[in-house]
Every structure is written in structure tokens, then in C-alpha cells.
CSV table of C-alpha atoms and ligand atoms in Angstrom, one decimal:
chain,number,residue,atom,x,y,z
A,13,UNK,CA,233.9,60.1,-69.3
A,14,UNK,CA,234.9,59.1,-72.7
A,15,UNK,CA,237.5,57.3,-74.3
A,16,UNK,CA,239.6,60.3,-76.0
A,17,UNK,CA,243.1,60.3,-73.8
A,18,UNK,CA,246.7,61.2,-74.8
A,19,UNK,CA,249.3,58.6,-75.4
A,20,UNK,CA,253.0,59.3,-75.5
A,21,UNK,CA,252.2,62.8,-76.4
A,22,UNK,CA,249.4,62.1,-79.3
A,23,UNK,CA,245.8,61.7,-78.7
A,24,UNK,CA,244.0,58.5,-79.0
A,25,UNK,CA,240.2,57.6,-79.2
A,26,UNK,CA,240.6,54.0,-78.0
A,27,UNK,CA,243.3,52.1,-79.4
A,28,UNK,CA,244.2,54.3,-82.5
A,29,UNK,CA,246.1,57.3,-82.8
A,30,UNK,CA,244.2,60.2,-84.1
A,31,UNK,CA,247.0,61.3,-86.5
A,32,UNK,CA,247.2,58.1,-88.2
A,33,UNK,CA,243.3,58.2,-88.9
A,34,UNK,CA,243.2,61.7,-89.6
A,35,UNK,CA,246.5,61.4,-92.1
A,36,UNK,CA,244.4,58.3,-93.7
A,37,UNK,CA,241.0,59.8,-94.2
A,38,UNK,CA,242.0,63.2,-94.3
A,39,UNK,CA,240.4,67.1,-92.2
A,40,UNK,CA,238.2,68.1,-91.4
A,41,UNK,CA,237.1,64.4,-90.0
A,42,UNK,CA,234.7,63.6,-87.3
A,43,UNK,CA,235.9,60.8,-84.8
A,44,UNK,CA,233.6,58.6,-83.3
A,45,UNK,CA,234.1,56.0,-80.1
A,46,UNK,CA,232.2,52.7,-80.4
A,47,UNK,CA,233.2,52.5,-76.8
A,48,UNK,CA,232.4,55.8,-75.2
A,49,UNK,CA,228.7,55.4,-77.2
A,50,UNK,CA,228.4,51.9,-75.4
A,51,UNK,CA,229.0,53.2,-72.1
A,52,UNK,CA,226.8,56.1,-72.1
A,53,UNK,CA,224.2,54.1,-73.3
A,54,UNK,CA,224.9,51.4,-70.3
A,55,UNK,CA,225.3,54.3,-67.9
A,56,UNK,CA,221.5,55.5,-68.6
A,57,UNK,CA,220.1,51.8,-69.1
A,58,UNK,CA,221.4,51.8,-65.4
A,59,UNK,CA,220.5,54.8,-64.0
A,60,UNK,CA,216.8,54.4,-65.1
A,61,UNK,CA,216.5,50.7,-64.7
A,62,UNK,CA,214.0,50.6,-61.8
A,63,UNK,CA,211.8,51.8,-64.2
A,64,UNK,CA,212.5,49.4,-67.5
A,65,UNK,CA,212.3,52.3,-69.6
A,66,UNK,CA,212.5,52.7,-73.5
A,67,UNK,CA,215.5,54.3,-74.2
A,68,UNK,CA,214.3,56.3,-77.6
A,69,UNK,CA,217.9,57.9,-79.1
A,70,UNK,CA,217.5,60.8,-80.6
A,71,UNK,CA,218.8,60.6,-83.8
A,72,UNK,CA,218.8,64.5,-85.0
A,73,UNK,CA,222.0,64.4,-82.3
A,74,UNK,CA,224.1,62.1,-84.7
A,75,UNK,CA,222.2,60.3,-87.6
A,76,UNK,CA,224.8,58.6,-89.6
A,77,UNK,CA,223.6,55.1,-90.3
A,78,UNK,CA,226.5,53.1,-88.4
A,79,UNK,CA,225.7,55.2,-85.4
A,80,UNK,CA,222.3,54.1,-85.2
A,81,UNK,CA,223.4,50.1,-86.1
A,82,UNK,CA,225.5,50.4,-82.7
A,83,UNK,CA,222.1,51.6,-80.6
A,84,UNK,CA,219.9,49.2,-82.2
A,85,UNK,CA,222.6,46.2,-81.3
A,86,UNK,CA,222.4,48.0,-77.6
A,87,UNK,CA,218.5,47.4,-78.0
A,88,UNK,CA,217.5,51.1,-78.2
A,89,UNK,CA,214.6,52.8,-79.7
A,90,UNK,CA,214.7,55.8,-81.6
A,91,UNK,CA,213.3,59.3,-81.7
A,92,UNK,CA,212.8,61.2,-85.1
A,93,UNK,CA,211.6,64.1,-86.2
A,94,UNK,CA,211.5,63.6,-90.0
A,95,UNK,CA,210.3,61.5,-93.0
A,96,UNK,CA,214.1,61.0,-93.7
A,97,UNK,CA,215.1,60.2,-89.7
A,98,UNK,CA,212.4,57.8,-90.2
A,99,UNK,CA,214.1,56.6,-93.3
A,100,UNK,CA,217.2,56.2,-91.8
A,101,UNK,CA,216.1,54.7,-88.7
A,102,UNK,CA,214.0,52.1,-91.1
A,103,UNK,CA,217.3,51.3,-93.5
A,104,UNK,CA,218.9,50.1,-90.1
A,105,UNK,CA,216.2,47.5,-89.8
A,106,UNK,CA,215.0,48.9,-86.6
A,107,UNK,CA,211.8,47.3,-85.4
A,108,UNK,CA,209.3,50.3,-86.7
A,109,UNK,CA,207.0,49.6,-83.2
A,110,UNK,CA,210.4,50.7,-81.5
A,111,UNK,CA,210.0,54.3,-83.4
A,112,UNK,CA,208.4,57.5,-81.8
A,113,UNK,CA,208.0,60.4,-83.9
A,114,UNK,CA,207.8,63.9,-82.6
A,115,UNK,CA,207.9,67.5,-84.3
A,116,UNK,CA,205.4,70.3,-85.2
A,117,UNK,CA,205.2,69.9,-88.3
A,118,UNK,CA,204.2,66.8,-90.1
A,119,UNK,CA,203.5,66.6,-93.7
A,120,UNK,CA,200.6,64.3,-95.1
A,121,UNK,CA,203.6,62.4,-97.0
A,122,UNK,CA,205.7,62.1,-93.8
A,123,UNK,CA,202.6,61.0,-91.5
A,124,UNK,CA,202.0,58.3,-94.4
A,125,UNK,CA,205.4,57.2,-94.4
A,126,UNK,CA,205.3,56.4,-91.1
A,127,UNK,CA,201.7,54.9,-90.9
A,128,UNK,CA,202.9,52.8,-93.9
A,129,UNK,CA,205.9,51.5,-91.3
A,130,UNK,CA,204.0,51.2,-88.6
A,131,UNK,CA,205.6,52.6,-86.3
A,132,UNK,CA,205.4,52.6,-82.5
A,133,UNK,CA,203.9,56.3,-81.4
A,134,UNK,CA,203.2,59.3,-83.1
A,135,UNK,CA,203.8,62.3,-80.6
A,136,UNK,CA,202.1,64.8,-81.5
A,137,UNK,CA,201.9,68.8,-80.6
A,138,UNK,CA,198.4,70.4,-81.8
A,139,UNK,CA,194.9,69.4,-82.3
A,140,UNK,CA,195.3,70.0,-86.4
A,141,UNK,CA,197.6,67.7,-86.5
A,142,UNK,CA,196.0,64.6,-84.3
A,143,UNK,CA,192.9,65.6,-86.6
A,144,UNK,CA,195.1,65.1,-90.0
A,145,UNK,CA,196.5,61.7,-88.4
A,146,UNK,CA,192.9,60.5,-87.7
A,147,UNK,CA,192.0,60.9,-91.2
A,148,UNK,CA,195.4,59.3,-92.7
A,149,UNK,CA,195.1,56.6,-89.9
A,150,UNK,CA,191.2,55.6,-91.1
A,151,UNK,CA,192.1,55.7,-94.3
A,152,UNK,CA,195.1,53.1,-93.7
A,153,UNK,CA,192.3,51.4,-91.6
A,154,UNK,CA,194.7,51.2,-88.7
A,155,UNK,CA,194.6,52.3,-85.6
A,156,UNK,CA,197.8,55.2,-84.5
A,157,UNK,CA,198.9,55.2,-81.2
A,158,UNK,CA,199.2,58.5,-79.7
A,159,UNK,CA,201.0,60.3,-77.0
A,160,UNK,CA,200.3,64.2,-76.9
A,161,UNK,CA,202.9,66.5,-76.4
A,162,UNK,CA,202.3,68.7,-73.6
A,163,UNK,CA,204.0,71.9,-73.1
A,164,UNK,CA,204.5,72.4,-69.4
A,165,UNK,CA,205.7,75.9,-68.9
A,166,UNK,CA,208.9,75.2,-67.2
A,167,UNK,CA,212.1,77.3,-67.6
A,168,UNK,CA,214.9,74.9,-68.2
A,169,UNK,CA,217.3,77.5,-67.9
A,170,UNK,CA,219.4,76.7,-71.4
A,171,UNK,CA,220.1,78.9,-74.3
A,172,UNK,CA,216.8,80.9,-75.6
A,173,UNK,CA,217.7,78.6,-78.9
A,174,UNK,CA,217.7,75.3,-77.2
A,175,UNK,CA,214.2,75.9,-74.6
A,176,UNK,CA,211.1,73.5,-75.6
A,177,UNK,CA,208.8,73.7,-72.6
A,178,UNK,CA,207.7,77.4,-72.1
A,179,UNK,CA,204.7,78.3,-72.9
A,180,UNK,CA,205.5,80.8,-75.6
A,181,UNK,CA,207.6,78.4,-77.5
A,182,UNK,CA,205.9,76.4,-80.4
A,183,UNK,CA,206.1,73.4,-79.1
A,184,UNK,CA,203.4,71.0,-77.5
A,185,UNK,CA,199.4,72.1,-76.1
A,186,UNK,CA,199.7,73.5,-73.1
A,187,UNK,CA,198.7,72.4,-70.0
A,188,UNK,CA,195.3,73.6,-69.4
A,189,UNK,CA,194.3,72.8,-73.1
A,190,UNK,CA,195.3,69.1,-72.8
A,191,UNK,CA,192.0,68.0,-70.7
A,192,UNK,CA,190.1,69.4,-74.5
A,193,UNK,CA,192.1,67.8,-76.8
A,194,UNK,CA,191.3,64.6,-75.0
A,195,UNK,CA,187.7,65.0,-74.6
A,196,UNK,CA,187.8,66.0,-78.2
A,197,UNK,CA,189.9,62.9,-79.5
A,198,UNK,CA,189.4,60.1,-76.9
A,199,UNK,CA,186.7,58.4,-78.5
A,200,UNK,CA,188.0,59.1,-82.6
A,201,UNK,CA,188.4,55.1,-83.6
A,202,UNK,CA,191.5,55.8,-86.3
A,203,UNK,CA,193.7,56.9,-82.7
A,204,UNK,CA,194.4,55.2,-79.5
A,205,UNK,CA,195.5,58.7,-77.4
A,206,UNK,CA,196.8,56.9,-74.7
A,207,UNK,CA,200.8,58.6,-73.6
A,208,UNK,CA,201.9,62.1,-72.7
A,209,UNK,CA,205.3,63.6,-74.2
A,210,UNK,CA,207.0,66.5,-72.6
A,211,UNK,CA,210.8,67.3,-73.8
A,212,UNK,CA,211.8,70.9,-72.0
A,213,UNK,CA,214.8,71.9,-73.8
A,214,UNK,CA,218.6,71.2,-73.9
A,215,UNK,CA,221.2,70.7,-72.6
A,216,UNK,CA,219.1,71.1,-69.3
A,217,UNK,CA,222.2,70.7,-66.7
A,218,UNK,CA,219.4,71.7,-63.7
A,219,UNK,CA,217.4,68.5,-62.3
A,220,UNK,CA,214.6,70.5,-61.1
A,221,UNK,CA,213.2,72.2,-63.9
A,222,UNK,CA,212.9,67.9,-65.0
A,223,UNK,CA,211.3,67.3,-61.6
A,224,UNK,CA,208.4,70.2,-62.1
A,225,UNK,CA,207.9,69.3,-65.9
A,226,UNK,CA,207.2,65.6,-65.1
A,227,UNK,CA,205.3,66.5,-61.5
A,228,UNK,CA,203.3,68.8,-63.7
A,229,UNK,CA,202.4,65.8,-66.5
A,230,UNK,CA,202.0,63.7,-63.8
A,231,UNK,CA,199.2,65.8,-62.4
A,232,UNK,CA,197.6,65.9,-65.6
A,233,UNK,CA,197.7,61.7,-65.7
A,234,UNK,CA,195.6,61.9,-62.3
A,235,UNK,CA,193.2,64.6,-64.2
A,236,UNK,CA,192.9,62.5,-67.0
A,237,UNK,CA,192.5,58.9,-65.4
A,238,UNK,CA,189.9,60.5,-63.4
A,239,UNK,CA,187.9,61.9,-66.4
A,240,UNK,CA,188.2,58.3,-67.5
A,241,UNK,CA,191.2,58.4,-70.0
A,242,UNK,CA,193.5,55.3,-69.3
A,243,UNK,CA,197.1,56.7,-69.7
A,244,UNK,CA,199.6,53.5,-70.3
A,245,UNK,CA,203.0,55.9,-71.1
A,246,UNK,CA,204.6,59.0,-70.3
A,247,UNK,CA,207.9,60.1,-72.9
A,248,UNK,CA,209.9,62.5,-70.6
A,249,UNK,CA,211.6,63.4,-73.7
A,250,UNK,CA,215.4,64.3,-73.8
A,251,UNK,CA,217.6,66.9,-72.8
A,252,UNK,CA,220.2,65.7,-70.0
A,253,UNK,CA,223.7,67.3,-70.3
A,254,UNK,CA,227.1,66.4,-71.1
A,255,UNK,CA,230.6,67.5,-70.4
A,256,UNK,CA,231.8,70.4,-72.8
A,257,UNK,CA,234.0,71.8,-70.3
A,258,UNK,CA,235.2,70.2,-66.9
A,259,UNK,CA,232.0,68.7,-64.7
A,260,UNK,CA,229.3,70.8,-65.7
A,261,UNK,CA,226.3,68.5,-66.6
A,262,UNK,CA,224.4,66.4,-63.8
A,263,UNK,CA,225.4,62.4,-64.5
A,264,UNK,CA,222.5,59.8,-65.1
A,265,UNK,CA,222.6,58.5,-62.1
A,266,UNK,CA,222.2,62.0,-60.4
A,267,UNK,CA,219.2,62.5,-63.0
A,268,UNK,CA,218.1,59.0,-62.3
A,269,UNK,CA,218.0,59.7,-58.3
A,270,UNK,CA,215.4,62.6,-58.7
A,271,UNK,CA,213.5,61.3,-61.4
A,272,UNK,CA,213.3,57.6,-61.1
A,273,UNK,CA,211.3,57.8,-57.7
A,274,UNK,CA,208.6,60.3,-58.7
A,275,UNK,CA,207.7,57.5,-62.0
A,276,UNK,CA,208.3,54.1,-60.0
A,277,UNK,CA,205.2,52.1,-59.2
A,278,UNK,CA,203.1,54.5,-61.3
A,279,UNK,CA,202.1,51.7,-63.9
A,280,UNK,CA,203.4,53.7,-66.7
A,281,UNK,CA,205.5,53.1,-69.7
A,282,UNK,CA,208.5,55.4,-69.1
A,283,UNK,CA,210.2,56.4,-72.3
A,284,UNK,CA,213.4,59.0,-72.2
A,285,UNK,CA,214.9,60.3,-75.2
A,286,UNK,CA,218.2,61.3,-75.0
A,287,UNK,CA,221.0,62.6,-77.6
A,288,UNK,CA,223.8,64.5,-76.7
A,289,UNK,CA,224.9,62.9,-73.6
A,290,UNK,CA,225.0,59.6,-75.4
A,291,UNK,CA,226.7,61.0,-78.2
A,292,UNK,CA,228.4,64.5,-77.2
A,293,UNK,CA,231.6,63.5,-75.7
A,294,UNK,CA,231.5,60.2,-78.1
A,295,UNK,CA,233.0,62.5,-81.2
A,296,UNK,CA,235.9,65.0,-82.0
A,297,UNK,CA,236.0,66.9,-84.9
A,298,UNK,CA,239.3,67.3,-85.8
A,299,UNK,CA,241.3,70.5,-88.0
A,300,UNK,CA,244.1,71.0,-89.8
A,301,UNK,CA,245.8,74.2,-89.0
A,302,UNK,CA,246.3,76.0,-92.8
A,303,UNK,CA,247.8,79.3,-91.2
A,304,UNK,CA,248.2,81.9,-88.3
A,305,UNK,CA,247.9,85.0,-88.1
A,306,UNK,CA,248.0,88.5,-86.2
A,307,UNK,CA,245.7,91.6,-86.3
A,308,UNK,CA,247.0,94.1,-83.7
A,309,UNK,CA,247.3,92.5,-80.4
A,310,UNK,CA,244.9,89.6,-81.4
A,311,UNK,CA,246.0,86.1,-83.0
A,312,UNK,CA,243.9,83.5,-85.7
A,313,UNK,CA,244.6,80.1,-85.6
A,314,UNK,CA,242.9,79.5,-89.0
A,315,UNK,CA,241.9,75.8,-89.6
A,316,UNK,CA,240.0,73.7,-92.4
A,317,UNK,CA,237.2,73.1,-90.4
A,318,UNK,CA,234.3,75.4,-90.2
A,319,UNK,CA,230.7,76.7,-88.8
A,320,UNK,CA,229.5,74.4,-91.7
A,321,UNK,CA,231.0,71.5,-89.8
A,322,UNK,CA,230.2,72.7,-86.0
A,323,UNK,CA,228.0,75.4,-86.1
A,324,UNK,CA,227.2,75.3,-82.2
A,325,UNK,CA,229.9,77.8,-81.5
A,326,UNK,CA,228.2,80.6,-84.0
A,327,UNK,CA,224.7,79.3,-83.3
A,328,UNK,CA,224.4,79.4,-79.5
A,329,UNK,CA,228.2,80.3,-78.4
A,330,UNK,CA,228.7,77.1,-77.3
A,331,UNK,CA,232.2,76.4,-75.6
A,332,UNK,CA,233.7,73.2,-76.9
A,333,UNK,CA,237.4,72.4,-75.9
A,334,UNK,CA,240.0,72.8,-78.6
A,335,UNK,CA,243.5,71.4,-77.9
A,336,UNK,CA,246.4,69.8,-80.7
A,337,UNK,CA,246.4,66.1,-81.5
A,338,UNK,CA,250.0,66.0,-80.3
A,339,UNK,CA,250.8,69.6,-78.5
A,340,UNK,CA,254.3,70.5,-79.1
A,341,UNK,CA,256.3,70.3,-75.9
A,342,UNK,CA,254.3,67.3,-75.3
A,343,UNK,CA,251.8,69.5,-73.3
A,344,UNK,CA,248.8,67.6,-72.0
A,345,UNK,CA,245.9,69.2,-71.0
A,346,UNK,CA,245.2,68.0,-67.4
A,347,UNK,CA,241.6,68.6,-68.2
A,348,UNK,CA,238.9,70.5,-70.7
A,349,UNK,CA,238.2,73.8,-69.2
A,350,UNK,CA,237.4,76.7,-70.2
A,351,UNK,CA,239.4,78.8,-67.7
A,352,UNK,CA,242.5,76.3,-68.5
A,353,UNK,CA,246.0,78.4,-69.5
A,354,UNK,CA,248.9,76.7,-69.1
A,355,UNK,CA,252.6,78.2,-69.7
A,356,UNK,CA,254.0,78.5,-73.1
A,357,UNK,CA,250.3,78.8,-74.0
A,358,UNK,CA,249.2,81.7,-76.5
A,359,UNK,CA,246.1,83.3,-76.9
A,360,UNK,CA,243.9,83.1,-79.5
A,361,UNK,CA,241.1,82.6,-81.8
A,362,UNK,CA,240.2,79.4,-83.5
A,363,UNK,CA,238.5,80.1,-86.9
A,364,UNK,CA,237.3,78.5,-90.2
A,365,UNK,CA,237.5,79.8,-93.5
A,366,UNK,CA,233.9,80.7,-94.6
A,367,UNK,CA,233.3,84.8,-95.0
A,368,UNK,CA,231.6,85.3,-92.0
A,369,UNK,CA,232.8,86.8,-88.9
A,370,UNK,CA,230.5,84.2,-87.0
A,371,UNK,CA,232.8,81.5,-88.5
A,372,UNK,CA,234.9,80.8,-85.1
A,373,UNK,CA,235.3,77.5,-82.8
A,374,UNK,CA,236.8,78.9,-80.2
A,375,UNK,CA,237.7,82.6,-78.8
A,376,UNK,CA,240.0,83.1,-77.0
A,377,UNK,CA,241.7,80.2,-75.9
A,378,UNK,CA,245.2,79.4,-74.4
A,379,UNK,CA,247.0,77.3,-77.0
A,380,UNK,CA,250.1,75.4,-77.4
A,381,UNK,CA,252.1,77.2,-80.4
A,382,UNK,CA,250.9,75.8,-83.8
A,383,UNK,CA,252.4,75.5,-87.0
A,384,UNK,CA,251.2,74.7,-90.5
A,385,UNK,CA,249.8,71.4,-91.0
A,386,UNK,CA,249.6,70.9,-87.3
A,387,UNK,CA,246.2,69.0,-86.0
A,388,UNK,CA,243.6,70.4,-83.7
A,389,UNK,CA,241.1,68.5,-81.8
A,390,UNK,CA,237.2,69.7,-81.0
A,391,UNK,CA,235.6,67.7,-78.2
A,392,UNK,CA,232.2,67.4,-77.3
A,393,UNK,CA,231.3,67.4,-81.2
A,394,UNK,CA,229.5,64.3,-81.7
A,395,UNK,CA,226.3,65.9,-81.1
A,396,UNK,CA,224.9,68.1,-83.2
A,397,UNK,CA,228.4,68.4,-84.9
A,398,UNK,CA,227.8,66.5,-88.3
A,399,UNK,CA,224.1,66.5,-88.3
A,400,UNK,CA,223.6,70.2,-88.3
A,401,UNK,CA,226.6,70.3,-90.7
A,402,UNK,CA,226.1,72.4,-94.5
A,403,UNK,CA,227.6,72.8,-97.6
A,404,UNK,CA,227.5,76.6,-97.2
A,405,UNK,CA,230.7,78.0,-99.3
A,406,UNK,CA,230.3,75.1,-101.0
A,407,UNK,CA,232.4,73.2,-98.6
A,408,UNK,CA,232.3,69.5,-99.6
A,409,UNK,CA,231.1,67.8,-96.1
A,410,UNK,CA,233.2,66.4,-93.9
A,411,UNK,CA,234.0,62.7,-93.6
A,412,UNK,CA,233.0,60.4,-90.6
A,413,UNK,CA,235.0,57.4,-89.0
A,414,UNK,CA,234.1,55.4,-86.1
A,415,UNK,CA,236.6,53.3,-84.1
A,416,UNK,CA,236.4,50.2,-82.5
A,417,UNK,CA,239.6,49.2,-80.3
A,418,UNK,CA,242.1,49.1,-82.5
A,419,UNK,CA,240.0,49.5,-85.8
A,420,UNK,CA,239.1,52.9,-87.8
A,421,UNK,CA,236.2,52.4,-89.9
A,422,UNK,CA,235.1,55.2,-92.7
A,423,UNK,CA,231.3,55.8,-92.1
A,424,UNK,CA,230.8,58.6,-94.1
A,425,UNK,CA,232.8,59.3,-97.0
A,426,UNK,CA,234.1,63.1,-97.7
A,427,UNK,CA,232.1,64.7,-100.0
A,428,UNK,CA,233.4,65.6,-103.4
A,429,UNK,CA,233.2,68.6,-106.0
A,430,UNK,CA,231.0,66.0,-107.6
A,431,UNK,CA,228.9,65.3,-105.0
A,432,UNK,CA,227.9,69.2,-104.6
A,433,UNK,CA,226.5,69.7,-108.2
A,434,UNK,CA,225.4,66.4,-108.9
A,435,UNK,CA,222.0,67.4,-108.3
A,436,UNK,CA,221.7,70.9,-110.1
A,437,UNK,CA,223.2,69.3,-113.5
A,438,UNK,CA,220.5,69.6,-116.2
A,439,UNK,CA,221.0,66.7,-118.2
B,22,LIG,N1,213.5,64.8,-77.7
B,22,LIG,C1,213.0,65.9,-78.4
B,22,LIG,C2,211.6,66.0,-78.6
B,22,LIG,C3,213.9,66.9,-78.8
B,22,LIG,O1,213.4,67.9,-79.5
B,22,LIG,C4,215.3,66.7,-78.6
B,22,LIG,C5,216.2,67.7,-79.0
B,22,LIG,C6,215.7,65.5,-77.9
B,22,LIG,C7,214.8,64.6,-77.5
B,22,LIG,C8,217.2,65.3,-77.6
B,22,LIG,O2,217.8,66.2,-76.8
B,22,LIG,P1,219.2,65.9,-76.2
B,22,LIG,O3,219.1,64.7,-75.3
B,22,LIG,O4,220.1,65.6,-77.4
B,22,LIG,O5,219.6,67.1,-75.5
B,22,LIG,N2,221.2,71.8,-81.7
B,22,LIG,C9,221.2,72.0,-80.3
B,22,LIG,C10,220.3,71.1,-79.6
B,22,LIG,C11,218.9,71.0,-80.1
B,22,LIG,C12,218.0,70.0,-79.5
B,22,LIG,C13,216.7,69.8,-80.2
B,22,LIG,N3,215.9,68.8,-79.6
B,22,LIG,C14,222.6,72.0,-79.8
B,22,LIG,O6,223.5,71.8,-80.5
B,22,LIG,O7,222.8,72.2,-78.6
């Protein structure tokens, strides 16, 4: 699954002790495996290869530059949502054909960045906005490739917070609507409107709702071809799950097996964008414990990691193992569950120290005894860990380090005191 084990008693990504890299760069620290990204990516290059698909990464899941030089070298493509994801994606040296940009809302500036880069497709959600990239495109005479993002009314069953494709959601033009836009834009010379987009939700750890949102925008490519509209792609968009807490999320291949068969032979570019369950599992956040303590019958673990580091916990209640670097006893979790209480185990809550209640990482968990100073390890945080990470408290950002066998590289510095007023100075 990924390549975080314990080793005589310490916890390892790859080759390197976690305690050595976390004593060396310091907590709270994000932990990356070149490795575990590698396979993933494999796993899904795989899975989907009856269908040559462009593997588009999403990069909101984890956008740190070093990140994204390991998936270009593994010959992805990449999905942004911003002028500065297409930045980053760009300072890589990513081919710019090899960039699809989604989102609902697209400034002038933004569309003319990536116009200016060239890039690959623009997927877009509304007719304003195909009408503001017509104009921009003419006046770049060039032509902007388009797939529309169609919303498909399907109920991925995931957190209110997380769900894309129902219809009261803002994302996308609904089904019925779609025929329009493309009577209305077909013929407009500054767009070629030739691919469909539809991204549900996530994590989606159901195949089916998948199945009905792709049967659904297949039906529409019949509609379309028939009113004479030549579709040449169809982006089924991200959302597959990962492994938070013991087997949970369907594996690529068992996504593949459902999905692969209703797209082969269809004559259509298949793109998939996927984030988390490349880079979930690939990153641990780890803690320093600062102190403990009691409040009636209940117990803190209070650590120097925060919501402002991994805010899924506050944001959506998201379970995410928690377990010491090296658990005293030498006690080895025989796997990440949620239900997992082993003896000499005590329960409690993990939390940070910003002043909010909604500041935990864990509640009510079975933990080894932990002292001062001792180290605790996050999985699952390498998606949507750092990037939705904030400076709230003023809490300098954490640093990032990615290892590669035996090698720990710094990829993010910490950020200083310095760092968080260097803007706001008036000279
Ligand atoms: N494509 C589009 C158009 C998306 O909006 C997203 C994610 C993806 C692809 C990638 O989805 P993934 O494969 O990573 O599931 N912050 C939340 C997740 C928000 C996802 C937003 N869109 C979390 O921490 O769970």
C-alpha cells in the first residue's frame, strides 16, 4: 500500500528512519515517498491501460514543485484549477498541451495566462465563461480547445463538502442544458468544443455512482455525434479513494474493471484525473508531542501540529490514523484502523495548539503512553495535508521532505517569523 513500515521499533518511509529526518528538519514536517508516489502512479497507468489514457494529476492534492517533477518524469499530465497551479505546473517545464484546466471561476488574467501557455484543454462549467474564453481566444487569434463540464446528477455518496456531480452543486451545466451550449458554441471559430468533463466528487469509495456518471456522458456523446458534433475526448475527472483506515477504498484495478470496458473501443480520448490516491497514503505529517493532559475523565495529547497543517479532520471529520514514530514498548500497530485498541493503550484526543475547539487530529484514539518530546505520525496526509495548509495563528508553515531510498531531501523549507510579515512591511 505504501512504503511507511516500522523497523526495529521506529518507523521508516523507505530506507530512512523518520526520527532522524524529523530531528534534522524539525515538526511539524510532512514526509513524502518518492516510491509509494511511483507505484500508485504505475498501479493506475495499469489499471487503465486498455484505454491509453492521460493520466492528468491533480495538483490541488499536493502542489509542491518536487512533487510534480516526480509525475512529469512518470509522463503525467496535470489538472489545475488556478492561475498559480498553472504557474507551478509551467515552472516544472511541463509540456503546456499536457495541462487541462478546470474550475468555475476563471478570471480574464487567469484565462490569459493560460491562453498565453497554450495549454492543452480548457474545461469549462458555464456558458459565460465559454463566451469570455471565445473572446480572449480571438483576440490571441488562437483557437482554445474545449471540453465542457457536464454536471451529471449523480450522488457519489462522500461528505456533503467533497460532492461535485449533483445537480444543486455549482459545478458543471447540467445534463439537459449541454445539447444548448453546444448548438450555441459549436460553430464560434476562437473554440474547438470538442470533449466532455464530468468529476463527481471525492473520495468516491463506490464504483457505481462512476459507472452512471460516465454511462450518463456517454449518452450525451451519442446525442451529440448525432446532432453532428464530433466528440474526440471524454475527462472522467478524479475522485477514486485511498486507504485512511484499513481497506476502505476500491483499488485501481477494481475501478479499472468497471470502467475500462464501458470507454474501450469508443474512439475517445480518455483522460482521468486523479489526486489523493496517488498522493494520500504517499505522506505523513508528523508531531511532536509538547504536553498531556486531563480534563475529568478525558485525556489531550497536545502536539505542534495543527488544523493549519491538516485541516481535513476539522473540515469534514476525516479519520486519519495517528500512531508514535517509535511506540514505547515497541508496540506496532498490526494495521491502521479506526476500531484498533490494543493493551497498554490509553484513550485520547489528539490536538493542536490554535484556539479553536475544532483544532483536533484525532478523537478518541487508543494510544501508546506518550511523553514530552515523543513523535507522532499522521498517515494518509499527503493529500490535501500541505496544500490546504494556513498560517492561521500565525503558525509559520510547516516544512516538506521527500525521500528517495536512503536519501531525505528538504522540498519545502519551514517558514520563518520572517516569512509571515514580509509582505505587510511598509517600506
Ligand atoms: N478533478 C477535479 C475537477 C476535482 O475537482 C478534483 C478534486 C480532482 C480531480 C481530484 O480528486 P481526487 O482524485 O484527489 O479525489 N479537500 C478535500 C478534497 C477536495 C477535492 C476537490 N476536487 C479532502 O481533503 O478530502
Amino acid at each position: 500500500m505504501d512504503d511507511f513500515s516500522y523497523i526495529n521499533g521506529s518507523l521508516h518511509c523507505e530506507s530512512v528512519n523518520v526520527q532522524t529526518i524529523a530531528r534534522k528538519f524539525g515538526t511539524p514536517l510532512f514526509v513524502y515517498s518518492r516510491q509509494t508516489i511511483i507505484d500508485h502512479y504505475r498501479k493506475i497507468a495499469e489499471a487503465f491501460g486498455p484505454l491509453d489514457p492521460r493520466i492528468c494529476y491533480s495538483v490541488k492534492s499536493c502542489s509542491n514543485l518536487n512533487i510534480l517533477a516526480v509525475l512529469k518524469e512518470m509522463g503525467a499530465s496535470f489538472d489545475v484549477v488556478s492561475g498559480g497551479e498553472l504557474a507551478r505546473v509551467l515552472e516544472v517545464g511541463v509540456d503546456p498541451k499536457r495541462i487541462v484546466y478546470a474550475g468555475v471561476s476563471k478570471t480574464d488574467r487567469e484565462i490569459n495566462a493560460a491562453l498565453d501557455a497554450g495549454i492543452g484543454w480548457f474545461n469549462v462549467e458555464s456558458e459565460q465563461e465559454l463566451e469570455t474564453l471565445a473572446n480572449l481566444a480571438a483576440k490571441h487569434n488562437t483557437v482554445a480547445q474545449v471540453a465542457l463540464r457536464v454536471n451529471p446528477d449523480v450522488d457519489p455518496q462522500t461528505h456533503r463538502h467533497t460532492t461535485t456531480g449533483k445537480r444543486e452543486t455549482k459545478f458543471g451545466v447540467d445534463l439537459q442544458r449541454a445539447a444548448n451550449v453546444f448548438e450555441e458554441f459549436a460553430k464560434n471559430p476562437a473554440i474547438k468544443l470538442a470533449g466532455l468533463h464530468v468529476h463527481i466528487g471525492s473520495p468516491v469509495n463506490r464504483i457505481e455512482p462512476f459507472v452512471e456518471s460516465i454511462k450518463k456522458t456517454l449518452g450525451l456523446i451519442v446525442q451529440l455525434s448525432k446532432s453532428g458534433h464530433a466528440i474526440t475526448s471524454i475527462n472522467i475527472g478524479g475522485g477514486y479513494g485511498a486507504h485512511y483506515s484499513g481497506e476502505e477504498a476500491p483499488t485501481a484495478a477494481d475501478y479499472a474493471t468497471h470502467i475500462v470496458p464501458l470507454l474501450q473501443d469508443k474512439n475517445l480520448t480518455v483522460m482521468l484525473e486523479p489526486g489523493r490516491s496517488i498522493m494520500a497514503n504517499a505522506g505523513v505529517l508528523i508531531a511532536e508531542t509538547i504536553f498531556k493532559k486531563s480534563s475529568g475523565d478525558k485525556k489531550f495529547v497536545i502536539v505542534d501540529a495543527a488544523m493549519t497543517d491538516l485541516i481535513r479532520p476539522a473540515l469534514y471529520d476525516a479519520f486519519h490514523f495517528a500512531w508514535p514514530v517509535a511506540p514505547a514498548g515497541g508496540m506496532i500497530p498490526p494495521r491502521r484502523s479506526q476500531e484498533l485498541k490494543l493493551e497498554g493503550t490509553e484513550l485520547v484526543d489528539i490536538v493542536g495548539p490554535v484556539c479553536e475547539t475544532g483544532d483536533f487530529l484525532a478523537k478518541d484514539r487508543w494510544l501508546p503512553p506518550m511523553s514530552r518530546g515523543d513523535l507522532l505520525c499522521i498517515f494518509s496526509a499527503g493529500a490535501y495535508g500541505f496544500s490546504m495548509s494556513s498560517q492561521y495563528n500565525s503558525r509559520p508553515r510547516a516544512a516538506e521532505v521527500l525521500v528517495h531510498g536512503h536519501e531525505a531531501k528538504l522540498i519545502r523549507k519551514r517558514e520563518t517569523y520572517e516569512d509571515l510579515v514580509a509582505l505587510e512591511r511598509q517600506k
